[in-house]
Each structure stands twice: as C-alpha cells, then as structure tokens.
Tab-separated table of C-alpha atoms and ligand atoms in Angstrom:
chain	number	residue	atom	x	y	z
W	1	UNK	CA	20.248	210.684	117.285
W	2	UNK	CA	20.878	207.299	115.620
W	3	UNK	CA	20.931	205.646	119.043
W	4	UNK	CA	17.589	207.157	119.982
W	5	UNK	CA	16.047	205.981	116.694
W	6	UNK	CA	17.531	202.510	117.122
W	7	UNK	CA	15.896	202.186	120.556
W	8	UNK	CA	12.494	203.286	119.249
W	9	UNK	CA	12.546	200.925	116.247
W	10	UNK	CA	13.736	198.021	118.392
W	11	UNK	CA	11.069	198.608	121.039
W	12	UNK	CA	8.253	198.864	118.519
W	13	UNK	CA	9.450	195.673	116.847
W	14	UNK	CA	9.745	193.761	120.112
W	15	UNK	CA	6.301	194.901	121.206
W	16	UNK	CA	4.494	193.951	117.983
W	17	UNK	CA	6.595	191.169	116.446
W	18	UNK	CA	8.910	189.846	119.144
W	19	UNK	CA	12.532	189.060	118.375
W	20	UNK	CA	13.493	189.307	114.719
W	21	UNK	CA	14.659	186.206	112.910
W	22	UNK	CA	18.435	185.728	113.115
W	23	UNK	CA	20.185	187.060	110.033
W	24	UNK	CA	17.163	189.184	109.098
W	25	UNK	CA	18.147	191.321	106.093
W	26	UNK	CA	18.511	195.132	106.480
W	27	UNK	CA	15.340	197.153	106.062
W	28	UNK	CA	15.040	200.619	104.574
W	29	UNK	CA	12.851	202.895	106.683
W	30	UNK	CA	11.699	206.287	105.406
W	31	UNK	CA	10.809	208.889	107.976
W	32	UNK	CA	9.071	212.150	107.201
W	33	UNK	CA	10.227	215.116	109.265
W	34	UNK	CA	8.748	218.623	109.219
W	35	UNK	CA	11.182	221.405	109.977
W	36	UNK	CA	9.915	224.893	110.741
W	37	UNK	CA	12.691	227.513	110.433
W	38	UNK	CA	10.306	230.267	111.424
W	39	UNK	CA	9.641	228.531	114.746
W	40	UNK	CA	13.227	228.275	115.887
W	41	UNK	CA	13.891	225.227	113.667
W	42	UNK	CA	11.295	223.103	115.366
W	43	UNK	CA	11.267	219.482	114.161
W	44	UNK	CA	8.011	217.539	114.073
W	45	UNK	CA	7.155	213.976	113.035
W	46	UNK	CA	3.752	213.751	111.338
W	47	UNK	CA	2.405	211.153	111.866
W	48	UNK	CA	4.261	210.527	115.100
W	49	UNK	CA	7.623	208.755	114.945
W	50	UNK	CA	6.239	205.619	116.588
W	51	UNK	CA	3.350	205.475	114.101
W	52	UNK	CA	5.668	205.850	111.103
W	53	UNK	CA	7.965	203.094	112.365
W	54	UNK	CA	5.047	200.833	113.216
W	55	UNK	CA	3.367	201.243	109.823
W	56	UNK	CA	6.560	200.357	107.966
W	57	UNK	CA	7.434	197.377	110.140
W	58	UNK	CA	3.908	196.193	109.541
W	59	UNK	CA	4.441	196.403	105.805
W	60	UNK	CA	7.833	194.703	105.968
W	61	UNK	CA	6.354	191.786	107.863
W	62	UNK	CA	3.468	191.437	105.455
W	63	UNK	CA	5.773	191.472	102.442
W	64	UNK	CA	8.333	189.186	104.077
W	65	UNK	CA	5.500	186.653	104.277
W	66	UNK	CA	6.633	185.009	107.452
W	67	UNK	CA	3.618	182.754	107.188
W	68	UNK	CA	3.144	181.033	103.864
W	69	UNK	CA	0.644	178.294	102.982
W	70	UNK	CA	2.401	175.007	102.283
W	71	UNK	CA	5.702	176.027	103.893
W	72	UNK	CA	7.253	176.467	107.317
W	73	UNK	CA	9.356	179.466	108.254
W	74	UNK	CA	13.117	178.881	108.242
W	75	UNK	CA	14.802	181.037	110.906
W	76	UNK	CA	18.242	180.184	109.567
W	77	UNK	CA	17.511	181.803	106.196
W	78	UNK	CA	14.799	184.188	107.517
W	79	UNK	CA	12.592	182.888	104.776
W	80	UNK	CA	9.621	180.702	103.999
W	81	UNK	CA	10.713	180.200	100.395
W	82	UNK	CA	14.195	178.699	100.957
W	83	UNK	CA	14.976	175.045	100.260
W	84	UNK	CA	14.369	174.151	103.945
W	85	UNK	CA	10.823	175.495	103.978
W	86	UNK	CA	9.030	172.620	102.216
W	87	UNK	CA	9.181	168.799	102.499
W	88	UNK	CA	12.178	167.496	100.511
W	89	UNK	CA	10.583	164.100	99.673
W	90	UNK	CA	7.027	162.696	99.525
W	91	UNK	CA	7.617	160.654	102.701
W	92	UNK	CA	8.868	163.655	104.708
W	93	UNK	CA	7.064	165.200	107.654
W	94	UNK	CA	8.129	168.155	109.772
W	95	UNK	CA	10.199	166.972	112.731
W	96	UNK	CA	10.905	170.301	114.460
W	97	UNK	CA	13.613	172.961	114.382
W	98	UNK	CA	17.316	172.333	114.846
W	99	UNK	CA	19.248	174.575	117.282
W	100	UNK	CA	19.896	177.147	114.526
W	101	UNK	CA	16.216	177.380	113.649
W	102	UNK	CA	16.467	175.332	110.468
W	103	UNK	CA	13.405	173.161	109.761
W	104	UNK	CA	14.136	169.482	110.066
W	105	UNK	CA	12.282	167.072	107.789
W	106	UNK	CA	12.286	163.335	108.237
W	107	UNK	CA	10.405	160.335	106.952
W	108	UNK	CA	7.316	159.524	108.981
W	109	UNK	CA	8.801	156.075	109.726
W	110	UNK	CA	11.945	157.716	111.141
W	111	UNK	CA	9.839	160.039	113.283
W	112	UNK	CA	7.954	157.053	114.730
W	113	UNK	CA	11.219	155.204	115.408
W	114	UNK	CA	12.687	158.253	117.122
W	115	UNK	CA	9.635	158.440	119.376
W	116	UNK	CA	9.781	154.645	119.996
W	117	UNK	CA	6.284	154.413	118.540
W	118	UNK	CA	5.499	150.760	117.871
W	119	UNK	CA	2.990	151.634	115.158
W	120	UNK	CA	5.929	152.012	112.764
W	121	UNK	CA	5.306	148.451	111.535
W	122	UNK	CA	1.726	149.444	110.552
W	123	UNK	CA	3.232	151.645	107.836
W	124	UNK	CA	4.617	148.546	106.144
W	125	UNK	CA	1.514	146.399	106.425
W	126	UNK	CA	-0.026	145.390	103.162
W	127	UNK	CA	-2.083	147.404	102.444
W	128	UNK	CA	-0.367	149.913	104.755
W	129	UNK	CA	-2.245	151.416	107.678
W	130	UNK	CA	-2.393	155.155	108.231
W	131	UNK	CA	-0.625	156.361	111.355
W	132	UNK	CA	-1.145	159.840	112.886
W	133	UNK	CA	1.322	161.435	115.307
W	134	UNK	CA	0.417	164.521	117.349
W	135	UNK	CA	3.200	166.866	118.457
W	136	UNK	CA	3.074	170.016	120.571
W	137	UNK	CA	4.703	173.310	119.601
W	138	UNK	CA	6.988	172.873	122.573
W	139	UNK	CA	8.206	169.520	121.285
W	140	UNK	CA	8.913	171.008	117.841
W	141	UNK	CA	10.913	173.895	119.308
W	142	UNK	CA	12.681	172.194	122.173
W	143	UNK	CA	16.071	171.980	120.470
W	144	UNK	CA	15.887	175.474	118.998
W	145	UNK	CA	18.000	178.156	120.698
W	146	UNK	CA	16.275	181.365	121.871
W	147	UNK	CA	18.556	183.499	119.658
W	148	UNK	CA	17.391	181.507	116.652
W	149	UNK	CA	13.699	182.124	116.807
W	150	UNK	CA	12.599	179.921	119.695
W	151	UNK	CA	10.758	182.792	121.372
W	152	UNK	CA	9.628	184.468	118.152
W	153	UNK	CA	6.129	185.843	118.440
W	154	UNK	CA	5.777	186.860	114.815
W	155	UNK	CA	5.590	183.182	113.816
W	156	UNK	CA	5.064	180.208	116.086
W	157	UNK	CA	3.991	176.656	115.374
W	158	UNK	CA	1.521	175.774	118.121
W	159	UNK	CA	1.138	172.094	117.304
W	160	UNK	CA	0.892	169.634	114.453
W	161	UNK	CA	-0.206	166.247	113.302
W	162	UNK	CA	1.909	164.151	110.957
W	163	UNK	CA	0.113	161.382	109.087
W	164	UNK	CA	0.773	158.815	106.401
W	165	UNK	CA	1.390	157.074	104.253
W	166	UNK	CA	-1.351	157.933	101.782
W	167	UNK	CA	-1.641	156.593	98.244
W	168	UNK	CA	-1.231	159.418	95.740
W	169	UNK	CA	-3.069	157.423	93.092
W	170	UNK	CA	-5.499	154.509	93.403
W	171	UNK	CA	-2.701	152.083	92.433
W	172	UNK	CA	-0.879	150.416	95.266
W	173	UNK	CA	2.662	151.060	94.058
W	174	UNK	CA	4.713	152.009	97.108
W	175	UNK	CA	6.541	154.643	95.056
W	176	UNK	CA	3.235	156.512	94.988
W	177	UNK	CA	2.999	157.003	98.757
W	178	UNK	CA	3.348	160.232	100.634
W	179	UNK	CA	2.969	161.699	104.119
W	180	UNK	CA	1.479	164.987	105.211
W	181	UNK	CA	1.831	167.417	108.095
W	182	UNK	CA	-1.050	169.600	109.318
W	183	UNK	CA	0.138	172.480	111.490
W	184	UNK	CA	-1.555	175.158	113.519
W	185	UNK	CA	0.544	178.283	113.240
W	186	UNK	CA	0.230	181.607	115.016
W	187	UNK	CA	1.297	184.697	113.112
W	188	UNK	CA	0.992	188.457	113.603
W	189	UNK	CA	0.186	189.948	110.219
W	190	UNK	CA	-0.500	193.369	111.758
W	191	UNK	CA	0.394	194.882	115.083
W	192	UNK	CA	-1.996	193.701	117.710
W	193	UNK	CA	-3.579	191.166	115.352
W	194	UNK	CA	-3.154	187.450	116.027
W	195	UNK	CA	-3.966	184.955	113.293
W	196	UNK	CA	-4.079	181.189	113.613
W	197	UNK	CA	-3.669	179.205	110.406
W	198	UNK	CA	-4.112	175.544	109.604
W	199	UNK	CA	-1.236	174.808	107.258
W	200	UNK	CA	-0.935	171.712	105.038
W	201	UNK	CA	2.596	170.572	104.218
W	202	UNK	CA	3.071	167.798	101.697
W	203	UNK	CA	4.952	166.893	98.551
W	204	UNK	CA	3.271	164.483	96.184
W	205	UNK	CA	5.383	161.946	94.260
W	206	UNK	CA	4.497	163.987	91.184
W	207	UNK	CA	6.008	167.341	92.222
W	208	UNK	CA	3.856	169.196	89.699
W	209	UNK	CA	0.670	168.059	91.373
W	210	UNK	CA	-0.532	170.270	94.232
W	211	UNK	CA	-1.753	168.593	97.408
W	212	UNK	CA	-5.099	170.402	97.051
W	213	UNK	CA	-5.743	168.453	93.874
W	214	UNK	CA	-5.244	165.173	95.728
W	215	UNK	CA	-7.489	166.368	98.558
W	216	UNK	CA	-10.206	167.088	96.006
W	217	UNK	CA	-9.909	163.592	94.487
W	218	UNK	CA	-11.676	160.427	95.664
W	219	UNK	CA	-8.583	159.183	97.500
W	220	UNK	CA	-8.171	162.413	99.436
W	221	UNK	CA	-11.811	163.106	100.197
W	222	UNK	CA	-11.909	161.715	103.735
W	223	UNK	CA	-8.762	163.598	104.714
W	224	UNK	CA	-10.113	166.787	103.158
W	225	UNK	CA	-13.279	166.400	105.205
W	226	UNK	CA	-11.304	166.008	108.447
W	227	UNK	CA	-9.276	169.082	107.539
W	228	UNK	CA	-12.374	171.160	106.789
W	229	UNK	CA	-13.769	170.387	110.240
W	230	UNK	CA	-10.462	171.446	111.830
W	231	UNK	CA	-10.250	174.546	109.667
W	232	UNK	CA	-13.756	175.657	110.642
W	233	UNK	CA	-12.830	175.239	114.303
W	234	UNK	CA	-9.660	177.299	113.767
W	235	UNK	CA	-11.644	180.044	112.051
W	236	UNK	CA	-14.047	180.159	114.989
W	237	UNK	CA	-11.032	180.600	117.215
W	238	UNK	CA	-9.747	183.482	115.073
W	239	UNK	CA	-13.067	185.240	115.517
W	240	UNK	CA	-12.807	184.852	119.295
W	241	UNK	CA	-9.298	186.348	119.148
W	242	UNK	CA	-10.573	189.255	117.028
W	243	UNK	CA	-13.240	189.984	119.602
W	244	UNK	CA	-10.707	190.238	122.420
W	245	UNK	CA	-10.133	193.843	123.501
W	246	UNK	CA	-6.578	194.982	122.851
W	247	UNK	CA	-5.901	195.310	126.552
W	248	UNK	CA	-7.321	191.898	127.436
W	249	UNK	CA	-5.114	189.982	129.864
W	250	UNK	CA	-2.805	187.440	128.128
W	251	UNK	CA	-4.557	184.651	129.996
W	252	UNK	CA	-7.678	185.196	127.855
W	253	UNK	CA	-5.676	184.709	124.694
W	254	UNK	CA	-3.986	181.625	126.100
W	255	UNK	CA	-7.340	180.216	127.062
W	256	UNK	CA	-8.608	180.533	123.483
W	257	UNK	CA	-5.428	179.035	121.995
W	258	UNK	CA	-5.691	176.237	124.566
W	259	UNK	CA	-8.456	174.702	122.432
W	260	UNK	CA	-6.044	173.936	119.604
W	261	UNK	CA	-4.737	170.561	120.861
W	262	UNK	CA	-8.290	169.216	120.998
W	263	UNK	CA	-8.927	170.393	117.417
W	264	UNK	CA	-5.834	168.551	116.173
W	265	UNK	CA	-6.687	165.468	118.201
W	266	UNK	CA	-10.162	165.264	116.690
W	267	UNK	CA	-8.682	165.716	113.234
W	268	UNK	CA	-6.246	162.839	113.843
W	269	UNK	CA	-9.081	160.635	115.082
W	270	UNK	CA	-11.205	161.210	112.015
W	271	UNK	CA	-8.265	160.611	109.655
W	272	UNK	CA	-7.529	157.328	111.426
W	273	UNK	CA	-11.182	156.328	111.433
W	274	UNK	CA	-11.554	157.007	107.695
W	275	UNK	CA	-8.373	155.079	106.993
W	276	UNK	CA	-9.511	152.068	109.014
W	277	UNK	CA	-12.690	151.911	106.954
W	278	UNK	CA	-10.781	152.143	103.667
W	279	UNK	CA	-8.354	149.493	104.936
W	280	UNK	CA	-11.210	147.132	105.773
W	281	UNK	CA	-12.740	147.541	102.310
W	282	UNK	CA	-9.445	146.763	100.537
W	283	UNK	CA	-8.821	143.810	102.805
W	284	UNK	CA	-12.175	142.192	102.095
W	285	UNK	CA	-11.869	142.679	98.357
W	286	UNK	CA	-8.460	141.050	98.340
W	287	UNK	CA	-9.407	138.252	100.680
W	288	UNK	CA	-12.094	137.231	98.205
W	289	UNK	CA	-9.624	137.405	95.356
W	290	UNK	CA	-7.078	135.107	96.971
W	291	UNK	CA	-9.711	132.592	98.000
W	292	UNK	CA	-10.783	132.265	94.413
W	293	UNK	CA	-7.229	131.416	93.484
W	294	UNK	CA	-7.089	128.370	95.791
W	295	UNK	CA	-3.416	128.613	96.609
W	296	UNK	CA	-3.192	125.398	98.608
W	297	UNK	CA	-1.414	123.100	96.119
W	298	UNK	CA	1.156	125.826	95.421
W	299	UNK	CA	1.657	126.324	99.141
W	300	UNK	CA	2.447	122.649	99.629
W	301	UNK	CA	4.773	122.595	96.663
W	302	UNK	CA	6.635	125.698	97.874
W	303	UNK	CA	6.849	124.312	101.398
W	304	UNK	CA	8.404	121.079	100.144
W	305	UNK	CA	10.978	122.840	98.002
W	306	UNK	CA	11.843	125.742	100.295
W	307	UNK	CA	15.365	125.797	101.784
W	308	UNK	CA	15.753	126.412	105.533
W	309	UNK	CA	16.587	130.069	105.050
W	310	UNK	CA	13.137	130.619	103.515
W	311	UNK	CA	11.421	129.803	106.831
W	312	UNK	CA	10.479	132.606	109.223
W	313	UNK	CA	8.497	133.075	112.382
W	314	UNK	CA	6.028	135.831	113.222
W	315	UNK	CA	6.191	135.728	117.005
W	316	UNK	CA	3.533	138.347	117.548
W	317	UNK	CA	0.962	136.505	115.431
W	318	UNK	CA	2.206	133.032	116.476
W	319	UNK	CA	2.574	131.976	112.838
W	320	UNK	CA	5.234	130.693	110.444
W	321	UNK	CA	6.064	132.247	107.108
W	322	UNK	CA	7.511	130.395	104.147
W	323	UNK	CA	8.932	132.206	101.174
W	324	UNK	CA	8.144	130.355	97.955
W	325	UNK	CA	8.830	130.898	94.265
W	326	UNK	CA	7.974	134.152	92.414
W	327	UNK	CA	7.231	136.171	95.542
W	328	UNK	CA	4.624	133.673	96.797
W	329	UNK	CA	4.576	133.835	100.585
W	330	UNK	CA	2.658	131.382	102.755
W	331	UNK	CA	1.596	131.842	106.346
W	332	UNK	CA	0.962	128.764	108.516
W	333	UNK	CA	-0.335	128.641	112.066
W	334	UNK	CA	1.295	126.616	114.858
W	335	UNK	CA	-0.881	123.576	114.048
W	336	UNK	CA	0.511	123.528	110.537
W	337	UNK	CA	-2.629	124.837	108.878
W	338	UNK	CA	-2.320	127.282	105.982
W	339	UNK	CA	-3.621	130.643	107.142
W	340	UNK	CA	-3.125	132.567	103.941
W	341	UNK	CA	-0.960	132.997	100.866
W	342	UNK	CA	0.105	136.300	99.427
W	343	UNK	CA	2.439	137.687	96.839
W	344	UNK	CA	5.172	140.040	98.046
W	345	UNK	CA	7.924	141.813	96.181
W	346	UNK	CA	11.442	141.172	97.557
W	347	UNK	CA	11.399	144.707	98.999
W	348	UNK	CA	8.098	144.129	100.777
W	349	UNK	CA	9.317	140.831	102.174
W	350	UNK	CA	12.613	142.255	103.353
W	351	UNK	CA	10.999	145.250	104.984
W	352	UNK	CA	9.039	142.890	107.256
W	353	UNK	CA	12.243	141.063	108.150
W	354	UNK	CA	14.072	144.335	108.731
W	355	UNK	CA	11.267	145.661	110.930
W	356	UNK	CA	11.658	142.538	113.050
W	357	UNK	CA	8.172	141.292	112.327
W	358	UNK	CA	9.464	138.103	110.735
W	359	UNK	CA	12.610	136.397	112.038
W	360	UNK	CA	14.445	133.381	110.556
W	361	UNK	CA	14.070	130.038	112.329
W	362	UNK	CA	16.448	127.085	112.858
W	363	UNK	CA	16.598	124.048	110.587
W	364	UNK	CA	14.939	121.748	113.208
W	365	UNK	CA	11.995	124.112	113.561
W	366	UNK	CA	11.659	124.353	109.784
W	367	UNK	CA	11.731	120.560	109.364
W	368	UNK	CA	9.214	120.167	112.140
W	369	UNK	CA	6.845	122.639	110.513
W	370	UNK	CA	7.221	120.909	107.155
W	371	UNK	CA	6.320	117.532	108.700
W	372	UNK	CA	3.418	118.992	110.641
W	373	UNK	CA	1.953	120.615	107.525
W	374	UNK	CA	2.451	117.696	105.176
W	375	UNK	CA	0.902	115.240	107.621
W	376	UNK	CA	-2.007	117.450	108.583
W	377	UNK	CA	-5.377	116.192	107.339
W	378	UNK	CA	-6.194	119.551	105.743
W	379	UNK	CA	-3.192	119.246	103.414
W	380	UNK	CA	-5.084	116.614	101.455
W	381	UNK	CA	-8.425	118.380	101.352
W	382	UNK	CA	-7.277	121.556	99.574
W	383	UNK	CA	-9.211	123.862	101.812
W	384	UNK	CA	-8.186	127.184	103.245
W	385	UNK	CA	-9.028	127.993	106.818
W	386	UNK	CA	-10.898	131.174	107.463
W	387	UNK	CA	-9.226	131.724	110.796
W	388	UNK	CA	-9.386	135.319	111.946
W	389	UNK	CA	-5.614	135.490	111.539
W	390	UNK	CA	-6.142	135.171	107.821
W	391	UNK	CA	-7.825	138.534	107.849
W	392	UNK	CA	-4.796	140.180	109.378
W	393	UNK	CA	-2.426	139.161	106.639
W	394	UNK	CA	-3.180	140.966	103.481
W	395	UNK	CA	-2.558	139.247	100.168
W	396	UNK	CA	-1.232	141.508	97.468
W	397	UNK	CA	-3.117	141.715	94.213
W	398	UNK	CA	-1.130	140.300	91.315
N	401	ZN	ZN1	16.384	177.923	105.077
C-alpha cells in the first residue's frame, strides 16, 4: 500500500515539478478516503487520488516559494531565504551553482577575471565605466550535479546579465558602489503552468535601502528604464506561454523561451549606452574643472622632486605617469608634454598598478623623461595640451 502511494506521489511530482531539491524537508499529505461497508468495504478516493496528491503538491510548491523576488534558489538548503540566496556584499554578482547546488556569489571584477574579460580594468577607471556580462543558464549550471538540482524543472535560471559598478549615491566614494544581477528564471507555480520572471539581485551599501528605491532615484533611472523594457518583453512571452495548449509539443515552448537571450542582450546594450552617456557628462565637467586649476607649475615641481619609484609607464596609452605630492598624479606623453593632472587616493593609484595598467620604469627612462619635459618649450609657457588622450584620463574632483 505504502509502495503504491509512494510511486503515485513520485510520478505526479516528476511530471509537474521535476526532481525535488536535494534535502527537501518531509511533507505531510492528507488523503480523504471513502469506505462503504455496505458495498463490501469498497474504498473510493474523492476527488481521485492523483488529483488529491496534485493539489497538495501544488500548494506545497507555492508555499515553499521556490521563486522569490530578489533571491536565487539554494538547492543545498532547499530554500530561497537561506544565507546563500542573496548577494553577500554590494559588489557581488551571481556566478552560478557549485556542484552541490549552492549559489556562488563573487565580485563582478572576479567574474570578469575568471572569464579573461579584459574590460575588468574599465571598472577601475575614474570615473568607473559600467561593464555588463551576459551568461547563459547552461553556463550557470555547468558545475552543478544532476542530483543537486541541475535538471530541476520547478526552478531554472535561463540566463542572466551581471552589471556594475553603479554609484549608490551621487557622491563618487568607491565605498558606495554596487553591482547587480538581472536574471530570467523559469518556475512552475502550478502544474502545467510555466512562468518566466525577471529577477533583480542586488545589495546596496546601505543594507536597509531596497534596490527598488535606487532604481526610482535619478541615478538608477536609466537602468530602471532598461529593465522595464526587458520586463515588458518577458511578460509578452508569458502570455504566449499561457496561450499554448497543454498538449503543445515541447518545441513550441522552447521556441518561445528562445527569445530570452535577445531580451537580455538588448537590456545589456541599453544599460551600457546609458552609462556611456553619463560617463561622458562627468568627464566633460571634470575636464573643465581641472583646466581651470592650471596644474602645470605643480606638475613641473612634482616631476623635479619625484624619486625614480614614482615614475610609471602606461604602455597601452603610450604615456608616462608621475606620482607627485598629496595624491597629485601627472600624465605625460612620449614627447614630454603634460597630458593631464589628476588627484588619486593611494588606493586608486595602487589599483591601476595592480591591474597592470601602470608599470614602474627604470631610472634611465625616468631621467630621460624628466629631461625631455623640463627642456620642452611648453614647460615654460604654462599651457595644457588638449590632446585627445587627455580626455581618456579622468581627473578626480578634489
Ligand atoms: Zn543555502
């Protein structure tokens, strides 16, 4: 009797929800049985046994809340409210599942490094540039073992975009930065019903402040707009899924879900476009500010006094960098002309060195640069070049 029931419950579950999460807690099922002594002890299930099981599994899955806004499902804990379900730090993005089905979070910079994505240095530009990474559901699940939710149909991440770093407040303090992950997730809230959600995962530096509040603010407006476009597209897709007859071939469903990557890609493009525009505005404002300050005499003074270990080379830009007093940093081109001056905190300076953008140069090279600069005609005319390179190096406001 117990064996027969076990087979029925298992089959109904597999049909409607796929494999259960590993370590799923025990469920209590109540079955109503009618016994008729007058009819030779006939036993009847009303409604049918399958219907009773199905209705209760349905309820269990709704209550269990496999899908939850702002969180991913953790197969290890069978929960979307455990400590693994949300980003642990503001810089964290979702990196996929580990073999045991535990969500893995990592800093956006780490994710880029792991994928050998050269745009990692853009994150440390000043002001930083926004970088978006698109990942498929397959990529997020590839390390996960089948027994630990890899083939789960009750909850599946179909793809995501990770983006950052955004400024939580209009100030430029790097402690105020955060990353976000936008995921398209498939869930089965009711038997036979497929839902696709667009989930936003983020933790602001102020943990009390919800991400929706940031999205509604001036700083988050462009991102919110990109998300609304994606969300509308996802809703349209849900309506197409609703209209599918229950016995439609799986290929029809796959065809509809096949539009998701394009939705995410468009979302990433509009986030990057909005960020480029914001970046350009900041850059121009600050360029004007530094030009008003006329940093040339300071640059010459710093250059004269700087020890060899304060000289660096930016091979990619073909420029030299000299670290002066009080965070003043001067960029010279190969002809010895001052390209720009900016103020960097020690951490900002060191991050560029660590990222390999600036590398130390030898004493002879440093001496040569010093001579070239001090004997250049411009050094006596106190005039800053407006070479296009100047626009690439962003001075920090003081
Ligand atoms: Zn967990």
